[in-house]
Every structure is written in C-alpha cells, then in structure tokens.
PDB file of C-alpha atoms and ligand atoms in Angstrom:
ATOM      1  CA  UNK A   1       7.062 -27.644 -20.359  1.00 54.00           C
ATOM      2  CA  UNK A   2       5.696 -24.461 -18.734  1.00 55.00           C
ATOM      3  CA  UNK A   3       5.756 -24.779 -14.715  1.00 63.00           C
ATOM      4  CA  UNK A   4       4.007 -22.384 -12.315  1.00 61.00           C
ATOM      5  CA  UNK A   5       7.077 -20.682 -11.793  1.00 60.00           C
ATOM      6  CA  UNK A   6       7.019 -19.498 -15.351  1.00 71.00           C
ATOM      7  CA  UNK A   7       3.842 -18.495 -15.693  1.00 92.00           C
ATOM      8  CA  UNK A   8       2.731 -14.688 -16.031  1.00 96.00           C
ATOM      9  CA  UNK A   9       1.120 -14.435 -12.580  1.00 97.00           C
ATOM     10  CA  UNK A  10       3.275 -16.864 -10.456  1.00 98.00           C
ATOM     11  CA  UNK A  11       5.592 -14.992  -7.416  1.00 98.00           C
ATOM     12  CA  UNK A  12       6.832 -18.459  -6.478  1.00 98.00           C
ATOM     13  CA  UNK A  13      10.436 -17.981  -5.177  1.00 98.00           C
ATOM     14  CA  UNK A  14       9.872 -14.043  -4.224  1.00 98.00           C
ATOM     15  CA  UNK A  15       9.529 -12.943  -0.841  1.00 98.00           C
ATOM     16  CA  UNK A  16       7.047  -9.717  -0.249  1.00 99.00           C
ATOM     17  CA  UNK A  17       7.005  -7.452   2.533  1.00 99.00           C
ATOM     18  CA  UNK A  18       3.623  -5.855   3.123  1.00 99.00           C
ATOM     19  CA  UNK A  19       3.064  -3.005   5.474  1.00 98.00           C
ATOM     20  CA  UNK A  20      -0.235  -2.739   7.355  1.00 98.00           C
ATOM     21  CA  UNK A  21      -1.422  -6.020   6.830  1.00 98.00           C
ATOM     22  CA  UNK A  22      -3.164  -6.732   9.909  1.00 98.00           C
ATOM     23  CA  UNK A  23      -6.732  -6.131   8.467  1.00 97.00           C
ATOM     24  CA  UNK A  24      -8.297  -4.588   5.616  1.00 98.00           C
ATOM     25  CA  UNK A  25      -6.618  -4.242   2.406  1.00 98.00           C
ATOM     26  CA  UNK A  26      -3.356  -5.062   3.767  1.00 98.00           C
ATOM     27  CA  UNK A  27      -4.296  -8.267   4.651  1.00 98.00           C
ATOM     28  CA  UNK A  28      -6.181  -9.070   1.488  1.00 98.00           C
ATOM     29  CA  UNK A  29      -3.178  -8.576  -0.305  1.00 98.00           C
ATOM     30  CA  UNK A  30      -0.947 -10.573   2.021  1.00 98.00           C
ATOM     31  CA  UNK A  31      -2.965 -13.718   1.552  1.00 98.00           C
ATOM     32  CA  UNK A  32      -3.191 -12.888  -2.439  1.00 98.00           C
ATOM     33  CA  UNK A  33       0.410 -12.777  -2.684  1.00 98.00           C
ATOM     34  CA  UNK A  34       0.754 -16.196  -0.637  1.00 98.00           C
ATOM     35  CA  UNK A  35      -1.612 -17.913  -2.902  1.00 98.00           C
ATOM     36  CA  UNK A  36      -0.050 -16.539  -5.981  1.00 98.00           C
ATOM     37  CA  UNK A  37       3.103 -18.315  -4.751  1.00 98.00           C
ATOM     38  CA  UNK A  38       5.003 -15.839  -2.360  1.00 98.00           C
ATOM     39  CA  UNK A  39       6.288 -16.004   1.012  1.00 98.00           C
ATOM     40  CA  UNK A  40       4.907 -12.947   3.010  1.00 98.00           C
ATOM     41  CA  UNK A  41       6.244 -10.958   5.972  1.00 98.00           C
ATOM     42  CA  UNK A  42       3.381  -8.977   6.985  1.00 98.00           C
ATOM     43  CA  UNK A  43       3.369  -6.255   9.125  1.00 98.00           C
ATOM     44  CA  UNK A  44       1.158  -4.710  11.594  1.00 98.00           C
ATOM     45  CA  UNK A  45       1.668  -1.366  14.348  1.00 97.00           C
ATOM     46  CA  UNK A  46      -1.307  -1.158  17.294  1.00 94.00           C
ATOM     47  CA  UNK A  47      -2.998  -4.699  15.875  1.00 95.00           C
ATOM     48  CA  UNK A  48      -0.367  -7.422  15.013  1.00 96.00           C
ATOM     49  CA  UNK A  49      -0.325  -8.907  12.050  1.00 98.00           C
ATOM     50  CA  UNK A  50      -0.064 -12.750  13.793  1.00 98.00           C
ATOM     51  CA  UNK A  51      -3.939 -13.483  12.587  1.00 98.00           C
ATOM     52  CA  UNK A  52      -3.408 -12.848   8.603  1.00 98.00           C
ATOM     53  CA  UNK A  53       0.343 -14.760   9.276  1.00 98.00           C
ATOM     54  CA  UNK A  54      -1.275 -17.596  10.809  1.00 98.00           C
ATOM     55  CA  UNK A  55      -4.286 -17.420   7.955  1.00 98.00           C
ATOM     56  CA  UNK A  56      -1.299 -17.764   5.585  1.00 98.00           C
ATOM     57  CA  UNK A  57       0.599 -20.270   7.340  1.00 98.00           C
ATOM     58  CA  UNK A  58       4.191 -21.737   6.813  1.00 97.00           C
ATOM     59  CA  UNK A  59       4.763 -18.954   4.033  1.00 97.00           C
ATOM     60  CA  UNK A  60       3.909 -16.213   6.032  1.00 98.00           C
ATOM     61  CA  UNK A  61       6.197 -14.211   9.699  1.00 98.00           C
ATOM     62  CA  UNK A  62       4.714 -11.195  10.742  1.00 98.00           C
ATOM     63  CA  UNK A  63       6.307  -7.729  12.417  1.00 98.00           C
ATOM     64  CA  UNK A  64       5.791  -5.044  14.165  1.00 98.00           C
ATOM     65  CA  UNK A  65       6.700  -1.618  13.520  1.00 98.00           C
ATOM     66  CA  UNK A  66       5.730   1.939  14.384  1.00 98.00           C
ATOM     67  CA  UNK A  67       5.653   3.572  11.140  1.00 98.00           C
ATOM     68  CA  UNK A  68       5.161   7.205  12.424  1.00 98.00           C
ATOM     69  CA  UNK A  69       8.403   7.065  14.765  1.00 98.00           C
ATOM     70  CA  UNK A  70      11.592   7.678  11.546  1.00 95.00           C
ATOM     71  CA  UNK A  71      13.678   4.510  12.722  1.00 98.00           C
ATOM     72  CA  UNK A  72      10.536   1.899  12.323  1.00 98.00           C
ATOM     73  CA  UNK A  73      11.231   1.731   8.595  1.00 98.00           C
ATOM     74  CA  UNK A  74      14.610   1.322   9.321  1.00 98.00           C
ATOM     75  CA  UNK A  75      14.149  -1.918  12.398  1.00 98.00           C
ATOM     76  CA  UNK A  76      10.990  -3.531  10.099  1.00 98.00           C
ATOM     77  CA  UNK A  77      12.754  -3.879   6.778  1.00 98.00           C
ATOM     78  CA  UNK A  78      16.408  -4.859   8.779  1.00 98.00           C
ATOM     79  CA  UNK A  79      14.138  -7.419  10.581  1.00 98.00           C
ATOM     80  CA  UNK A  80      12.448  -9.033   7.442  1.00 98.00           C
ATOM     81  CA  UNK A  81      15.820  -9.214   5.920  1.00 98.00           C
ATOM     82  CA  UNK A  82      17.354 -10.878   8.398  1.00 98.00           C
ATOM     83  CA  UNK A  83      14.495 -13.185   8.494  1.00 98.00           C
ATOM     84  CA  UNK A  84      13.922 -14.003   4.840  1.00 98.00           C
ATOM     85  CA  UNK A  85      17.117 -12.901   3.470  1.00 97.00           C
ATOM     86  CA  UNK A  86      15.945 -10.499   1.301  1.00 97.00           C
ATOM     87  CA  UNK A  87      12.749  -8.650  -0.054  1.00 98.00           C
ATOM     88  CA  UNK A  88      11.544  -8.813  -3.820  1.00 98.00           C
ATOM     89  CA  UNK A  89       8.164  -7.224  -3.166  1.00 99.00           C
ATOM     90  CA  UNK A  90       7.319  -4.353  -1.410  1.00 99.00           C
ATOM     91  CA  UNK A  91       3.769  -3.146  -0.422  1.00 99.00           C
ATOM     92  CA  UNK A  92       3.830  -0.062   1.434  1.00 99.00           C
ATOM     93  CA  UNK A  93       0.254   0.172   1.922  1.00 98.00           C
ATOM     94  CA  UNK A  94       0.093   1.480   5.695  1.00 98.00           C
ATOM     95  CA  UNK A  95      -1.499   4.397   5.951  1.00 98.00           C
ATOM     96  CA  UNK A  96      -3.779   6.673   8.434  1.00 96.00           C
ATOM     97  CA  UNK A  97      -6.101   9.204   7.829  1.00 95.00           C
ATOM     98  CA  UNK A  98      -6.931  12.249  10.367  1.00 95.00           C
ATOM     99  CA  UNK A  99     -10.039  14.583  10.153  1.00 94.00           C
ATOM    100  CA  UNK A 100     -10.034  18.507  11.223  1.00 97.00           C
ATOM    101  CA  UNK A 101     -11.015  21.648   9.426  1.00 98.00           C
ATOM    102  CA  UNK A 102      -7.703  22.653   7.812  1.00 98.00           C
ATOM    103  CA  UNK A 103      -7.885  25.876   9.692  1.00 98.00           C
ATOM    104  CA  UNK A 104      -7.929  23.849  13.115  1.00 98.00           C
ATOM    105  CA  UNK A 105      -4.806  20.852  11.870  1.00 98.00           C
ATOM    106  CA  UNK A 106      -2.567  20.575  14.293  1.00 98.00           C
ATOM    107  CA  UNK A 107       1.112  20.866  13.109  1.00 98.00           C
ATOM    108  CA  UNK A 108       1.498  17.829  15.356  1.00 98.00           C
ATOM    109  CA  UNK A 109      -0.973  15.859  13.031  1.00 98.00           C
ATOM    110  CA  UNK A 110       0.120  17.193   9.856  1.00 98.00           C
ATOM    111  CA  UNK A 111       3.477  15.599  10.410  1.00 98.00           C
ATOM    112  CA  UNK A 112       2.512  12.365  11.608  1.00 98.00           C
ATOM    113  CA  UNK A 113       0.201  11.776   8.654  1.00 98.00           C
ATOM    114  CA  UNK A 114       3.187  12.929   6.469  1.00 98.00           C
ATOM    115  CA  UNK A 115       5.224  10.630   8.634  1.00 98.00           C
ATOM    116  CA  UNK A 116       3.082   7.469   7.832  1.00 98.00           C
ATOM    117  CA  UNK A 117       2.021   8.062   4.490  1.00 98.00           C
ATOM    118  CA  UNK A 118       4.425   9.074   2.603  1.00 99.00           C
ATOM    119  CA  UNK A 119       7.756   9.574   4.681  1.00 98.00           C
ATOM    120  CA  UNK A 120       8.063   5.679   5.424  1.00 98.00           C
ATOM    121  CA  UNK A 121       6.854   5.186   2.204  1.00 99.00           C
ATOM    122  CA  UNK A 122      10.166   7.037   0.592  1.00 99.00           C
ATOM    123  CA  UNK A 123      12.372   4.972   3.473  1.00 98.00           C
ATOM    124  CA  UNK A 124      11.029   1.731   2.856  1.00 98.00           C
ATOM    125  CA  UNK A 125      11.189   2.105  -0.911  1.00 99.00           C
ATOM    126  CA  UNK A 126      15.269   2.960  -0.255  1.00 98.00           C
ATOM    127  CA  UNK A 127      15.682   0.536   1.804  1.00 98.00           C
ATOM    128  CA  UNK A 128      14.598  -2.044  -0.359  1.00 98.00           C
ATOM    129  CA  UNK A 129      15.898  -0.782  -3.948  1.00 98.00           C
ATOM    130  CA  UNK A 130      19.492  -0.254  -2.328  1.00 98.00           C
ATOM    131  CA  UNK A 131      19.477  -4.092  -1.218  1.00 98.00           C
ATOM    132  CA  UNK A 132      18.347  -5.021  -4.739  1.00 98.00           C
ATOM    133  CA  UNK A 133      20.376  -2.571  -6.642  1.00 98.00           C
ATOM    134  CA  UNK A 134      23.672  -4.045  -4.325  1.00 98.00           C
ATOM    135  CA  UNK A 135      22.594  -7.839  -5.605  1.00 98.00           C
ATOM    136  CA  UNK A 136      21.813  -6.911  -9.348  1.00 98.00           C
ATOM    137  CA  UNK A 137      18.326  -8.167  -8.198  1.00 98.00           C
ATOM    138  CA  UNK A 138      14.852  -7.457 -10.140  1.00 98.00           C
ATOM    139  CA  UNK A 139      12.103  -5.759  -7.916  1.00 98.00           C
ATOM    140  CA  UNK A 140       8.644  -4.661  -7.366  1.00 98.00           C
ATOM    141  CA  UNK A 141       7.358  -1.487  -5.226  1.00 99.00           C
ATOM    142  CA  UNK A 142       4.007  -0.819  -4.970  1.00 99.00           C
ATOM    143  CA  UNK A 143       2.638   1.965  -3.046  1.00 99.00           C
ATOM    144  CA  UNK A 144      -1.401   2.420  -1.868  1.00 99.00           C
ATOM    145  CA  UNK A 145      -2.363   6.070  -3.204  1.00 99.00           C
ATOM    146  CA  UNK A 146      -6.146   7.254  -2.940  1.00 98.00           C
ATOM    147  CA  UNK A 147      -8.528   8.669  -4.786  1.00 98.00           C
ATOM    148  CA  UNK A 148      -6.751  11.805  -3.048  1.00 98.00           C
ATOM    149  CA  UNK A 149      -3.899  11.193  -4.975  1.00 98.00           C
ATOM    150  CA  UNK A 150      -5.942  13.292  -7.546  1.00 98.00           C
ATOM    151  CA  UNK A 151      -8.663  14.854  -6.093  1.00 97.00           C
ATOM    152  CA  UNK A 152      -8.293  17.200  -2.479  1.00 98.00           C
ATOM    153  CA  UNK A 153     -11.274  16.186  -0.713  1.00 95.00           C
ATOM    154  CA  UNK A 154     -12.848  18.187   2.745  1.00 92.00           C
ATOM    155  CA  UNK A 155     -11.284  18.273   5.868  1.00 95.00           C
ATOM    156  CA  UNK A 156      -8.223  15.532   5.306  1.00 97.00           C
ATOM    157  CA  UNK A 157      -5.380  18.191   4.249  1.00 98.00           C
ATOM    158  CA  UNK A 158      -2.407  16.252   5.387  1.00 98.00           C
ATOM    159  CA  UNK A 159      -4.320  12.904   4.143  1.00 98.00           C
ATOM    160  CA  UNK A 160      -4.819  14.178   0.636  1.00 98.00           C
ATOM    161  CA  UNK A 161      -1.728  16.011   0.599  1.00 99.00           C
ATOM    162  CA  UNK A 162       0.480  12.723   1.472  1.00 99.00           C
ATOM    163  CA  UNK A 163      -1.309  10.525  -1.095  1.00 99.00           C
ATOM    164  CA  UNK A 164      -0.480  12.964  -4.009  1.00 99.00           C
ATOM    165  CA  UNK A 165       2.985  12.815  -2.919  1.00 99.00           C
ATOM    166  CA  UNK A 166       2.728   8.820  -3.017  1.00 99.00           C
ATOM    167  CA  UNK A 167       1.520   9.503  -6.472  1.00 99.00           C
ATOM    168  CA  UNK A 168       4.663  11.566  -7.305  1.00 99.00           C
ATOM    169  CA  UNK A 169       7.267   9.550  -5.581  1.00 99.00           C
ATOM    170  CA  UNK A 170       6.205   6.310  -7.421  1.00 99.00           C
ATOM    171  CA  UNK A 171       6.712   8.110 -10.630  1.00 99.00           C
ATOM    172  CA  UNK A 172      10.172   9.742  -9.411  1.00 99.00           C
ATOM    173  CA  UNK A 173      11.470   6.151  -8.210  1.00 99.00           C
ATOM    174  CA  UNK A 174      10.014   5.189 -10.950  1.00 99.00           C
ATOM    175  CA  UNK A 175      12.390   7.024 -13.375  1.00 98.00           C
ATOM    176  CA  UNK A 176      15.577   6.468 -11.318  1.00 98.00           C
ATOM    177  CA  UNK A 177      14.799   2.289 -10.593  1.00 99.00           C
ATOM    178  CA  UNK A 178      13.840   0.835 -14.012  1.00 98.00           C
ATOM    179  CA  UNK A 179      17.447   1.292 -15.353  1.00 98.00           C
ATOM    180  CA  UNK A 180      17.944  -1.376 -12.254  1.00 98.00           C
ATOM    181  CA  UNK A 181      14.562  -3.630 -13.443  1.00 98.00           C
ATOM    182  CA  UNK A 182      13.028  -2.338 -10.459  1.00 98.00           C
ATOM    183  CA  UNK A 183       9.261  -1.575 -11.216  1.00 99.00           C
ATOM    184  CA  UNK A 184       7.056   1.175  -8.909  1.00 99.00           C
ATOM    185  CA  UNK A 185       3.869   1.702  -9.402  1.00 99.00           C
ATOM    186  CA  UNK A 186       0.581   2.463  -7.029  1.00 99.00           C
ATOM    187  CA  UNK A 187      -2.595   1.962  -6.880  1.00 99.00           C
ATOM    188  CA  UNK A 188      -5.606   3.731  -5.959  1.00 98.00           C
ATOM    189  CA  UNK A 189      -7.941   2.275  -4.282  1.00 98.00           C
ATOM    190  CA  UNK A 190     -11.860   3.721  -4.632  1.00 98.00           C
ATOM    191  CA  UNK A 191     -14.240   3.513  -1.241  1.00 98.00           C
ATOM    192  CA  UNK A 192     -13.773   0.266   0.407  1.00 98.00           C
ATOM    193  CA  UNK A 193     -15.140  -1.358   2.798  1.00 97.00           C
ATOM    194  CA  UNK A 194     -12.353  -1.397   5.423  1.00 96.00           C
ATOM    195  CA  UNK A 195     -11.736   0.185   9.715  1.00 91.00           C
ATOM    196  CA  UNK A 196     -10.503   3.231   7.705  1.00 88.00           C
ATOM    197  CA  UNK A 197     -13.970   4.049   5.959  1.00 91.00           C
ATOM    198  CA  UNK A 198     -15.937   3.129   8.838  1.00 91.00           C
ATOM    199  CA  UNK A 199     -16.727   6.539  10.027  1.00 89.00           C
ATOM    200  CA  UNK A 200     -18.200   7.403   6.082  1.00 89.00           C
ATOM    201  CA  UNK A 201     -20.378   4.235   6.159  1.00 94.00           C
ATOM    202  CA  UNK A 202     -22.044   4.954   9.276  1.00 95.00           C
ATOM    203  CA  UNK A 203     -22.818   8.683   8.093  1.00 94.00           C
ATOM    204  CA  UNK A 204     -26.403   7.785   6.538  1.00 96.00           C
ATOM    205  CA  UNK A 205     -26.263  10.853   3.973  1.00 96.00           C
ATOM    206  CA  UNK A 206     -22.473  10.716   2.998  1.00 93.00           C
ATOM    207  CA  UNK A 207     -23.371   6.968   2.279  1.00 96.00           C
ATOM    208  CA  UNK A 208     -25.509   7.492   0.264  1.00 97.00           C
ATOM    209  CA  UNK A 209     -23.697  10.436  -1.548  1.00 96.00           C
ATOM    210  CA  UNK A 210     -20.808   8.343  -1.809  1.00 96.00           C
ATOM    211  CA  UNK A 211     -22.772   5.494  -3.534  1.00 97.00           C
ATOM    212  CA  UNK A 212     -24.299   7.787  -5.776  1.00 97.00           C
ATOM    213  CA  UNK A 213     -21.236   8.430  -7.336  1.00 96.00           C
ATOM    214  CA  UNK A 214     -19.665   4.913  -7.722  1.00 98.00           C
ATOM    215  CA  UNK A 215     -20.823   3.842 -11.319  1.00 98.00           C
ATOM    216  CA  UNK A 216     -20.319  -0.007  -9.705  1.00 98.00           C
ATOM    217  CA  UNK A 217     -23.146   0.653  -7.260  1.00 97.00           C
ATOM    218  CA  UNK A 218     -21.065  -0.699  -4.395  1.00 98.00           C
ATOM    219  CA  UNK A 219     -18.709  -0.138  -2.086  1.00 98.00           C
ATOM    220  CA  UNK A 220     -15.209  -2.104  -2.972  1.00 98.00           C
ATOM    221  CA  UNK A 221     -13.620  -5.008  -0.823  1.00 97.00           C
ATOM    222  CA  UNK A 222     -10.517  -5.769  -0.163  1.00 98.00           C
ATOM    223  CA  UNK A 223     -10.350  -8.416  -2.647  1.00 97.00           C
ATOM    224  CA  UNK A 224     -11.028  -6.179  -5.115  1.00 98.00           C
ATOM    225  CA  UNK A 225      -7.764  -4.370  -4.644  1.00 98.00           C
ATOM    226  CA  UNK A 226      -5.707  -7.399  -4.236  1.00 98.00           C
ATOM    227  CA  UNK A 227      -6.078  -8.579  -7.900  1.00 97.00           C
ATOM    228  CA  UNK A 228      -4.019  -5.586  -9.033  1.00 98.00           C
ATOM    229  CA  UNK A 229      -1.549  -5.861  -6.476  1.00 98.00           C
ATOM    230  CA  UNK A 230      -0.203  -9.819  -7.612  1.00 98.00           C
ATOM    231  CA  UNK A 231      -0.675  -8.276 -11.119  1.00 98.00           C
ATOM    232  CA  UNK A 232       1.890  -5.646 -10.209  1.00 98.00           C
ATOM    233  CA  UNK A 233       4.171  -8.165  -8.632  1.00 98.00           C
ATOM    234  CA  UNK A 234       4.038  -9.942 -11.318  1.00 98.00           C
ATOM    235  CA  UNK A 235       6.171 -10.715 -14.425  1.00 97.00           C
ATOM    236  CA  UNK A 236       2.945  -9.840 -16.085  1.00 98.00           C
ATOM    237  CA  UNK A 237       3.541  -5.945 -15.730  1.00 98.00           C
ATOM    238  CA  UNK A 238       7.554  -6.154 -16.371  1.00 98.00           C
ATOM    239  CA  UNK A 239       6.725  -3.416 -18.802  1.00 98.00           C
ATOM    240  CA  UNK A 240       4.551  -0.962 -16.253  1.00 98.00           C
ATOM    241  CA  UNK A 241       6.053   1.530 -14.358  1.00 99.00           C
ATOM    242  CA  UNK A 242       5.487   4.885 -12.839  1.00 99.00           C
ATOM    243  CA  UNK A 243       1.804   3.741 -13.210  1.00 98.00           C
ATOM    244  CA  UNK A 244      -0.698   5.255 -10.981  1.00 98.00           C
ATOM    245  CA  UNK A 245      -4.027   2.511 -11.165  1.00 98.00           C
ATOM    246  CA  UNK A 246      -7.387   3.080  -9.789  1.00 98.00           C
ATOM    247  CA  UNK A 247      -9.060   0.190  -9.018  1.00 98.00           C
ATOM    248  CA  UNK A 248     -12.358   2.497  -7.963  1.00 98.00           C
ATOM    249  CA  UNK A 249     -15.666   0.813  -9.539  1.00 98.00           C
ATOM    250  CA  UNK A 250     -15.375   3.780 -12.067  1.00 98.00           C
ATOM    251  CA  UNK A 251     -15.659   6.891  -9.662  1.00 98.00           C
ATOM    252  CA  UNK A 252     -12.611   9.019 -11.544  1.00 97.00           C
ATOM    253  CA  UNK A 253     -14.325   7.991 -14.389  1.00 96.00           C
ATOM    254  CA  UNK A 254     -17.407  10.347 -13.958  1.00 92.00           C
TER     255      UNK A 254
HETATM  256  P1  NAP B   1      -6.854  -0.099   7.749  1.00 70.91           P
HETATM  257  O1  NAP B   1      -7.441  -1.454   7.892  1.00 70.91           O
HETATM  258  O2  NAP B   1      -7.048   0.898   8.825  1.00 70.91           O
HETATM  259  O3  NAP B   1      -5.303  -0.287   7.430  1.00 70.91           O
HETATM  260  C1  NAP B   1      -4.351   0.714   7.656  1.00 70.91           C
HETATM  261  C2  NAP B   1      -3.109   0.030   8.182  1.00 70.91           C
HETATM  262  O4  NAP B   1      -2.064   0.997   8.337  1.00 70.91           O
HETATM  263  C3  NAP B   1      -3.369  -0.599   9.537  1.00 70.91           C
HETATM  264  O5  NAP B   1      -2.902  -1.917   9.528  1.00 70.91           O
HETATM  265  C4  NAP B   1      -2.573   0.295  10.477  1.00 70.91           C
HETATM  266  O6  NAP B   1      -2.050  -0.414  11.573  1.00 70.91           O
HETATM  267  C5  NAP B   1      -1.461   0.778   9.578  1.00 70.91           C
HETATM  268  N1  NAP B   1      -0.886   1.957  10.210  1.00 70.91           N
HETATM  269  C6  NAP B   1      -1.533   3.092  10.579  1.00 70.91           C
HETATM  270  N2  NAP B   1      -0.695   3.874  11.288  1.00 70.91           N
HETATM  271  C7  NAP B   1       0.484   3.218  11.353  1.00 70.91           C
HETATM  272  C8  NAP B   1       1.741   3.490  11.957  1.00 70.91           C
HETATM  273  N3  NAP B   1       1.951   4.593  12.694  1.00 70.91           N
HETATM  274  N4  NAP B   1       2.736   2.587  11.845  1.00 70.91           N
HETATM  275  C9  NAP B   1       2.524   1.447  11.162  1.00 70.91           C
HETATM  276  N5  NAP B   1       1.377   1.122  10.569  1.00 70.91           N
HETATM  277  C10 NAP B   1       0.371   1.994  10.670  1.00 70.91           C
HETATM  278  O7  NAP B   1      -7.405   0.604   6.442  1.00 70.91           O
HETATM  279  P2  NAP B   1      -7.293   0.265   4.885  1.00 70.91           P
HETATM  280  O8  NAP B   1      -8.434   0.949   4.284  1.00 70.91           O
HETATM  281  O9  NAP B   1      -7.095  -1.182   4.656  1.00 70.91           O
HETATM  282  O10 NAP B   1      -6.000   1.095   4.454  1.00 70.91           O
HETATM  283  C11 NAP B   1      -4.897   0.546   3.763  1.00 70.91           C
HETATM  284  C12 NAP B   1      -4.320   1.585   2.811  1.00 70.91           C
HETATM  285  O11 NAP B   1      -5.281   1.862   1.799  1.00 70.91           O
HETATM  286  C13 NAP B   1      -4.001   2.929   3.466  1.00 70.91           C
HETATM  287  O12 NAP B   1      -2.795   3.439   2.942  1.00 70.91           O
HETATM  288  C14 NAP B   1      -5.169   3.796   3.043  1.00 70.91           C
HETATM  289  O13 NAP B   1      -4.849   5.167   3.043  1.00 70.91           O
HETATM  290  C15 NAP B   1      -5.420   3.259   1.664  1.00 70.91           C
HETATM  291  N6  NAP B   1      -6.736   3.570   1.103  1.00 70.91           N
HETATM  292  C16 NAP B   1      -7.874   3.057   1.657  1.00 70.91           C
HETATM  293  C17 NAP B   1      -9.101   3.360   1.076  1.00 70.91           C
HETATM  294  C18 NAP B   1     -10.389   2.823   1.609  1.00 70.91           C
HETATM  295  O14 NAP B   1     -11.455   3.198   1.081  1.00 70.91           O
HETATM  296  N7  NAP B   1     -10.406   1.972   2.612  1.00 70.91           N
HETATM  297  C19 NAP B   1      -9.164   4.189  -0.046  1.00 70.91           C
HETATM  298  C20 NAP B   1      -7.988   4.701  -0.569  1.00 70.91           C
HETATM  299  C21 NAP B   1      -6.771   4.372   0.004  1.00 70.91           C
HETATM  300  P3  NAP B   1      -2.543  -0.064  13.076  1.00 70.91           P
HETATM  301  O15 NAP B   1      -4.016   0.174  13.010  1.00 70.91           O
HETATM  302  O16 NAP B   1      -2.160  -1.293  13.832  1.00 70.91           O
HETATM  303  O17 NAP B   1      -1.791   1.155  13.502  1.00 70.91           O
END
C-alpha cells in the first residue's frame, strides 16, 4: 500500500527551517512546506514571523534572528535545533536589497548586503550539513538566487553581486554534500509581487518596462515560487543538485 509518507512530494516526518518567512515568498513557502507534510520553524528579523506560524498552526514555531549581525546564524539554527531536534530542510531565502549608484555604495552597505545574502547563507548551510553529516542524515538546502544571479542589473552592485555568489555556493556545496545525500540547489525567482519589489511597481515606466519583458504577461506571486521549493524538498528531486532554477514566467528565456 503506498501512504503519503511514500509518495514523491510528501515531507511528512521532516522538519524545515525557513529564513525570512514573515511575508512574501518566505512565507508562501512556509505554509507550502506545512501542507506538503512538514513541520516549519519560520523565521523573521524587524517583522516576526508569529502571523505565518500561527497561519500554519500546531506544525509551525517561529524565530527571530538578525541575519546581518555574524552570530544570528549561529543563535537561529542552535534555537530551532533545540526546539525541533533537528533540521532536514533548509530555506535560506532572507535576503535585502539596497539601491545607490555604484560610484556612491557605501562600504558600510556593501557588507551588510554581503552579510545577509550570501554570508548567512554559507553559515546556515554549515550549520545544518555538519548536524546531518554527524547523524548520517539525508538533507535538503535550498537557497533564493535572483535573476541577478545571472544578469548585473543598475544600481544594486552588492545585491547582484551576492546573488551570483548564492548561485556559486549552491553549486560548490553542492559538489562537497551529495557524497553525504545532501541535495543544494536554488532557485531564482523572476519579478514578484512582494515588499521587496514594491518600489519597481510603483515606478509607472519601469512597470511597464518590466512587464514588457515577462513572456507570462504578469508579475509572479509568491505561490508561484513555492511549488518549486516542496519540489526541491522533495524525494522527487533526489537526483538534482547544484541546480540553479528560474521560476521567472520566461524572462531569461528572451
Ligand atoms: P521580503 O518580503 O522583503 O522578504 C525578505 C525577508 O528577508 C524579510 O522577511 C526580511 O525580514 C528578511 N531579512 C532582510 N534583512 C534581514 C536580516 N538582516 N536578518 C534577517 N532577515 C532579514 O521580500 P521577498 O521578495 O519575499 O524576498 C525573499 C527572497 O527572494 C530574498 O532573498 C530576495 O532577494 C529574493 N528574490 C525576490 C524577488 C522578487 O521579485 N520579490 C526576485 C528575486 C529574488 P525583515 O524585513 O523582518 O528584516
């Protein structure tokens, strides 16, 4: 007989730690991996992440960590051990952007993007394999790149520049964690719809630009990322890793 547990998609049993899961795409994968079967410690910095816990319910305990200070990777994942036990599933998708002319960054700014992006990202990630690797446990990392993973866009330098290191570092861990069943991969979102992209929507002409370009016609959701991300956590994509997967309503495409 084939039980939920067993099938390709279930993450009954697993617990998943997702970073920056207060709002936006964060949250829409925090309440994907709780219906696919997960329990979910999601984590939030300035907003808590109590509302998408309490969305979730029983299966869900939320945190709070400053990701740009080097010890919050370090206090969040000791703290969702020490509540769950351990952590099968790990969603670093926190992430900040910062806007100047690259002539005008601020070393200050550069670093705390760095910091955020792709810094915790790499602690996180250690963190987590090193518990797994010390229990002969099976894993799943999966970061949040961009669609500046690959491209350098204008006036986000430290932004574009951290997101193709996220690309790089999921296929480095990549290499070095599948002898130990431990699959990374990312994925890169397209524009969505989210407090990050708010600025671009309410620019009339870079709107419309912006839509222009998206062979989809539309603006993404956060839904539309979450799909991908149980997929990943799945036992479905045992066989993917060092994968880099835009989910973009064809934009790299053109
Ligand atoms: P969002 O709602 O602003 O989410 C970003 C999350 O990162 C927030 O929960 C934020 O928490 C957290 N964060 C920022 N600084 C932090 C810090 N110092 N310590 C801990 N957490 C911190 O925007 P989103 O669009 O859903 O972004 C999620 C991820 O997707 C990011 O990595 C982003 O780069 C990536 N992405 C988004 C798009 C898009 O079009 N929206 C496209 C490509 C990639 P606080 O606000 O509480 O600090």
């Amino acid at each position: 007989m084939t039980t939920s547990r067993d099938s390709l998609f279930s993450l009954e049993g697993k617990v998943a730690l997702v970073t920056g899961a207060a709002g936006g795409i964060g949250a829409a994968i925090a309440q994907a991996l709780a219906q696919a079967g997960a329990q979910v410690a999601v984590h939030g910095n300035r907003r808590p992440a109590d509302e998408t816990a309490l969305a979730i319910g029983e299966a869900a305990a939320a945190f709070s960590a400053d990701l740009s200070q080097s010890e919050g990777a370090e206090q969040l994942f000791h703290a969702v051990r020490a509540r769950f036990g351990r952590v099968d599933l790990l969603i670093n998708n926190a992430g900040m952007i910062h806007r100047a002319a690259a002539e005008e960054f601020a070393l200050e700014d550069w670093n705390r993007v760095l910091q955020v992006n792709l810094t915790s990202v790499f602690q996180l990630s250690q963190f987590v394999a090193r518990d797994l690797i010390a229990q002969k446990a099976a894993g799943k990392i999966v970061n949040i790149a961009s669609l500046l993973s690959f491209q350098g866009g204008i006036r986000v330098p430290a932004y574009a520049a951290s997101k193709g290191g996220v690309a790089q570092l999921t296929k480095a861990l990549a290499n070095e964690w599948a002898p130990h069943h431990i699959q990374v991969n990312a994925i890169a979102p397209g524009y969505i719809e989210t407090a990050n992209t708010e600025a671009l929507r309410n620019d009339e002409t870079r709107n419309r630009q912006i839509l222009e370009r998206i062979p989809a016609g539309r603006w993404g959701e956060p839904e539309d990322i979450a799909g991908t991300a149980v997929f990943l956590c799945s036992r479905a994509s045992d066989y993917i890793t060092g994968s880099i997967i835009a989910v973009d309503g064809g934009w790299l495409g053109r």
